[in-house]
Amino acid sequence: MHKLKAYGFGGTLPDWITDFLVVVGRTHCTRVGNEYSSFLPIRSGVIQGSCLGPLLFLVFINDITDIFNDSVVCKLYADDVK
């Protein structure tokens, strides 16, 4: 949330995203073919397949290269860092 605010996201948007990320009473199951697992509570994380997932990931890793000094070459591609 600190990064979102640092990028200039203000108003009620950070509050809305916080509500999205704070998982209360959310459950999940996995489907393979026509079979479903049991529903289990989700305690943390961004729901896979959510519309916000890719955006939040990019905001999270956007400045990851800043932790390295100039002697380190860091390359970012999609969801990978090398």
C-alpha positions as a Python dict, from the first residue, in 0.01 Angstrom:
ca = {
    (1, 'M'): (0, 0, 0),
    (2, 'H'): (296, 229, 64),
    (3, 'K'): (407, 183, -297),
    (4, 'L'): (63, 263, -435),
    (5, 'K'): (55, 584, -236),
    (6, 'A'): (413, 668, -346),
    (7, 'Y'): (303, 628, -709),
    (8, 'G'): (29, 882, -647),
    (9, 'F'): (-272, 655, -605),
    (10, 'G'): (-498, 842, -366),
    (11, 'G'): (-857, 892, -270),
    (12, 'T'): (-1054, 582, -193),
    (13, 'L'): (-861, 353, -433),
    (14, 'P'): (-597, 243, -178),
    (15, 'D'): (-874, 171, 73),
    (16, 'W'): (-1060, -35, -185),
    (17, 'I'): (-748, -235, -270),
    (18, 'T'): (-678, -289, 100),
    (19, 'D'): (-1029, -428, 140),
    (20, 'F'): (-963, -655, -160),
    (21, 'L'): (-636, -784, -10),
    (22, 'V'): (-754, -828, 349),
    (23, 'V'): (-907, -1169, 326),
    (24, 'V'): (-1201, -1226, 559),
    (25, 'G'): (-1424, -1527, 514),
    (26, 'R'): (-1294, -1604, 163),
    (27, 'T'): (-1258, -1968, 60),
    (28, 'H'): (-1108, -2145, -237),
    (29, 'C'): (-1126, -2481, -406),
    (30, 'T'): (-937, -2632, -696),
    (31, 'R'): (-1096, -2801, -996),
    (32, 'V'): (-923, -3068, -1203),
    (33, 'G'): (-1145, -3186, -1483),
    (34, 'N'): (-1486, -3239, -1324),
    (35, 'E'): (-1352, -3303, -974),
    (36, 'Y'): (-1338, -3037, -702),
    (37, 'S'): (-1130, -3022, -386),
    (38, 'S'): (-1275, -2924, -51),
    (39, 'F'): (-1324, -2554, 14),
    (40, 'L'): (-1054, -2416, 242),
    (41, 'P'): (-1009, -2067, 387),
    (42, 'I'): (-769, -1826, 216),
    (43, 'R'): (-556, -1638, 466),
    (44, 'S'): (-343, -1420, 241),
    (45, 'G'): (-246, -1338, -114),
    (46, 'V'): (-407, -1219, -431),
    (47, 'I'): (-664, -1447, -585),
    (48, 'Q'): (-524, -1621, -893),
    (49, 'G'): (-698, -1499, -1205),
    (50, 'S'): (-808, -1172, -1049),
    (51, 'C'): (-799, -858, -1260),
    (52, 'L'): (-590, -676, -1001),
    (53, 'G'): (-328, -951, -964),
    (54, 'P'): (-103, -851, -1257),
    (55, 'L'): (-122, -481, -1174),
    (56, 'L'): (-39, -532, -807),
    (57, 'F'): (249, -763, -901),
    (58, 'L'): (398, -501, -1134),
    (59, 'V'): (367, -231, -870),
    (60, 'F'): (534, -464, -618),
    (61, 'I'): (838, -554, -833),
    (62, 'N'): (874, -235, -1038),
    (63, 'D'): (1158, -101, -825),
    (64, 'I'): (1322, -435, -736),
    (65, 'T'): (1629, -349, -943),
    (66, 'D'): (1698, -52, -713),
    (67, 'I'): (1832, -289, -445),
    (68, 'F'): (2126, -393, -664),
    (69, 'N'): (2441, -189, -722),
    (70, 'D'): (2570, -100, -1070),
    (71, 'S'): (2785, -414, -1095),
    (72, 'V'): (2475, -634, -1103),
    (73, 'V'): (2277, -673, -1424),
    (74, 'C'): (1913, -740, -1343),
    (75, 'K'): (1657, -822, -1610),
    (76, 'L'): (1282, -831, -1562),
    (77, 'Y'): (1044, -1017, -1790),
    (78, 'A'): (679, -1084, -1711),
    (79, 'D'): (694, -1262, -1374),
    (80, 'D'): (1065, -1346, -1379),
    (81, 'V'): (1383, -1177, -1256),
    (82, 'K'): (1727, -1278, -1375),
}
